[in-house]
Amino acid sequence: MNRLRFAALLLATLLLGACSSLIGPRGNPQVFLLPPAPAPTVAAAPLRSTLAVTLPAANGLLDSAALLVSPQPDQLQVYAGARWAERPAVMLRQRLLAALIDAGIARAVPADSGVLAQYTLQSDLDEFRLRVDGQHAAAQVTLQVRLLDNASRQLLAQQRFSASAPAANDRAAAAVQAFGQASVTLQDAVAAWTVQQLRATSATTTR
């Protein structure tokens, strides 16, 4: 009986090892952060509004630390042996908060900070993947953004933002650099749009 149990355990161990090799390479995966954004070159005029920024909503693989690649338009795959240090939504909100503050919204805070805010910036993360087309690869980031008035719960404005940046190749390290460039383009566009909307709202309410 003991020999049978030992044989069964040995077989289970071998099968588990085989399954692990199918999932991806063994060893610790490479863990990546988005490259740091460049410092702002011009000081923006400050806004007095307090803005709460929610964590971008994401579904499926977008709501994970997986590094995603599309070798075909209708395919979505995960890089083996590589992952993000945080979910893309978490990294994007950190970057977006910094961009909003640099753009003049000094009172931009995380929505879960407990700070009372006049406005809320909500968003949906629709795309955060490397698209590969033949010999060309590019990081694609897409965010659907909504600006709400917290007092009236009125939707003030909404906009879809999309940014891409070419990658030197389709390897994980090159993809991360491209994601960094695309994220900077997107966060700056969202910040500029938000400032424009808040200034327009403030001008309307002070008339």
C-alpha positions in Angstrom: 0.0 0.0 0.0 2.8 2.4 0.9 4.5 1.7 -2.5 1.2 2.5 -4.3 0.8 5.8 -2.4 4.4 6.7 -3.2 3.9 6.0 -6.9 0.7 8.0 -7.0 2.4 11.0 -5.3 5.3 10.8 -7.7 3.0 10.7 -10.7 1.0 13.7 -9.4 4.2 15.7 -9.0 5.4 14.9 -12.5 2.0 15.9 -14.0 2.0 19.2 -12.0 5.5 20.0 -13.3 4.4 19.3 -16.9 1.4 21.6 -16.4 3.6 24.4 -15.0 5.9 24.2 -18.1 2.8 24.7 -20.3 1.8 27.9 -18.4 5.1 29.6 -18.9 8.8 29.5 -18.1 9.8 28.7 -14.6 11.5 31.1 -12.3 10.6 34.6 -11.1 8.9 36.8 -13.7 10.2 40.2 -14.7 8.2 42.9 -12.9 7.8 46.2 -14.6 6.7 49.7 -13.6 5.7 52.4 -16.1 8.8 54.6 -16.9 8.7 57.9 -15.0 7.0 60.8 -16.8 9.0 63.9 -17.7 8.8 66.9 -15.3 6.5 69.7 -16.4 8.3 72.6 -18.1 5.7 75.4 -17.5 3.9 76.2 -14.2 0.1 76.2 -14.7 -2.3 78.7 -13.2 -3.9 77.0 -10.1 -7.6 76.1 -9.9 -9.4 76.2 -6.5 -11.6 73.2 -7.3 -11.2 70.0 -5.4 -11.3 67.0 -7.7 -11.7 63.4 -6.7 -10.2 60.9 -9.1 -11.6 57.3 -9.1 -9.7 54.2 -10.0 -10.4 53.4 -13.7 -12.8 50.6 -14.0 -11.4 47.6 -15.9 -12.7 44.1 -16.8 -11.2 40.7 -17.5 -7.4 40.6 -18.1 -7.3 44.4 -18.0 -8.1 44.1 -14.3 -4.9 42.2 -13.6 -1.1 42.7 -13.6 -0.8 40.8 -16.8 1.3 42.4 -19.7 -1.0 42.1 -22.7 -0.2 41.7 -26.4 -2.4 41.3 -29.5 -0.5 39.4 -32.2 -3.8 39.6 -34.2 -6.6 42.3 -33.9 -9.0 39.7 -32.5 -6.5 38.0 -30.2 -5.3 38.9 -26.7 -2.4 37.1 -25.1 -0.3 37.4 -21.9 3.5 37.8 -21.9 5.0 34.7 -20.2 7.6 35.6 -17.6 6.6 39.3 -17.3 4.0 41.3 -15.4 3.3 44.8 -14.1 4.1 45.7 -10.5 0.6 47.0 -10.2 -2.6 46.7 -12.2 -2.6 49.2 -15.1 -5.6 51.0 -13.6 -3.7 51.7 -10.4 -0.6 53.0 -12.3 -2.7 55.1 -14.6 -4.5 56.8 -11.7 -1.2 57.6 -10.0 0.1 59.1 -13.2 -3.2 61.0 -13.9 -3.2 62.5 -10.4 0.3 63.9 -10.9 -0.6 65.2 -14.4 -3.7 66.9 -13.0 -1.7 68.6 -10.2 0.9 69.7 -12.7 -1.9 71.1 -14.9 -3.1 73.4 -12.1 -5.6 71.2 -10.1 -3.6 71.2 -6.9 -6.5 69.7 -5.0 -6.7 66.5 -7.1 -7.0 63.6 -4.7 -7.9 59.9 -4.9 -11.6 59.3 -4.6 -11.1 56.9 -1.7 -9.0 59.4 0.3 -12.1 60.6 2.3 -11.5 64.2 1.2 -14.7 66.1 0.3 -14.6 67.2 -3.3 -16.7 69.4 -5.6 -16.1 67.2 -8.7 -15.3 63.6 -9.5 -13.4 62.3 -12.5 -14.5 58.8 -13.4 -13.1 56.6 -16.1 -13.1 53.2 -17.8 -9.9 51.6 -19.0 -10.9 50.1 -22.4 -7.5 49.2 -23.7 -3.9 48.7 -22.4 -2.1 46.3 -24.8 0.7 46.0 -27.3 -0.7 45.7 -30.8 1.6 43.8 -33.2 1.1 44.2 -37.0 3.7 42.3 -38.9 7.1 43.9 -38.1 5.5 46.9 -36.3 4.4 47.0 -32.7 2.7 49.8 -30.7 1.3 50.3 -27.2 -2.3 51.3 -27.2 -4.0 52.9 -24.2 -7.7 54.0 -24.3 -9.6 55.6 -21.5 -13.3 56.7 -21.3 -13.5 59.7 -19.0 -16.5 61.4 -17.2 -16.6 64.6 -15.2 -19.4 64.8 -12.6 -20.6 67.6 -10.3 -20.8 66.0 -6.8 -23.5 68.3 -5.5 -26.0 67.7 -8.3 -24.6 64.4 -9.5 -24.9 65.9 -13.0 -22.7 64.7 -15.8 -20.8 67.8 -16.9 -18.8 66.3 -19.8 -17.3 63.0 -21.1 -14.6 62.2 -23.6 -12.9 59.1 -25.0 -9.1 59.4 -25.1 -6.8 57.1 -27.0 -3.0 57.2 -27.3 -0.4 55.0 -29.0 3.4 54.8 -29.1 5.6 52.6 -31.3 7.7 49.9 -29.7 11.2 49.0 -30.9 10.1 45.4 -31.0 7.6 43.1 -29.4 9.6 42.1 -26.4 8.3 42.9 -22.9 11.0 45.5 -22.1 10.4 47.4 -25.3 6.6 47.2 -24.8 7.0 48.8 -21.3 8.8 51.8 -22.8 6.1 52.2 -25.4 3.4 52.0 -22.7 5.2 54.7 -20.8 5.2 57.1 -23.8 1.5 56.4 -24.6 0.5 56.9 -21.0 2.2 60.3 -20.9 0.4 61.4 -24.0 -2.9 60.2 -22.6 -2.6 61.6 -19.1 -1.6 65.0 -20.4 -4.6 65.1 -22.8 -7.0 64.1 -20.0 -5.5 66.6 -17.6 -5.7 69.5 -20.2 -9.3 68.5 -21.0 -10.3 68.4 -17.3 -8.8 71.8 -16.6 -10.7 73.2 -19.6 -14.0 71.7 -18.4 -13.5 73.0 -14.8 -12.6 76.5 -16.0 -15.7 76.6 -18.2 -17.8 75.3 -15.3 -16.4 77.9 -12.9 -16.9 80.7 -15.4 -20.6 79.7 -15.8 -21.3 79.5 -12.1 -19.7 82.9 -11.4 -21.8 84.8 -13.9 
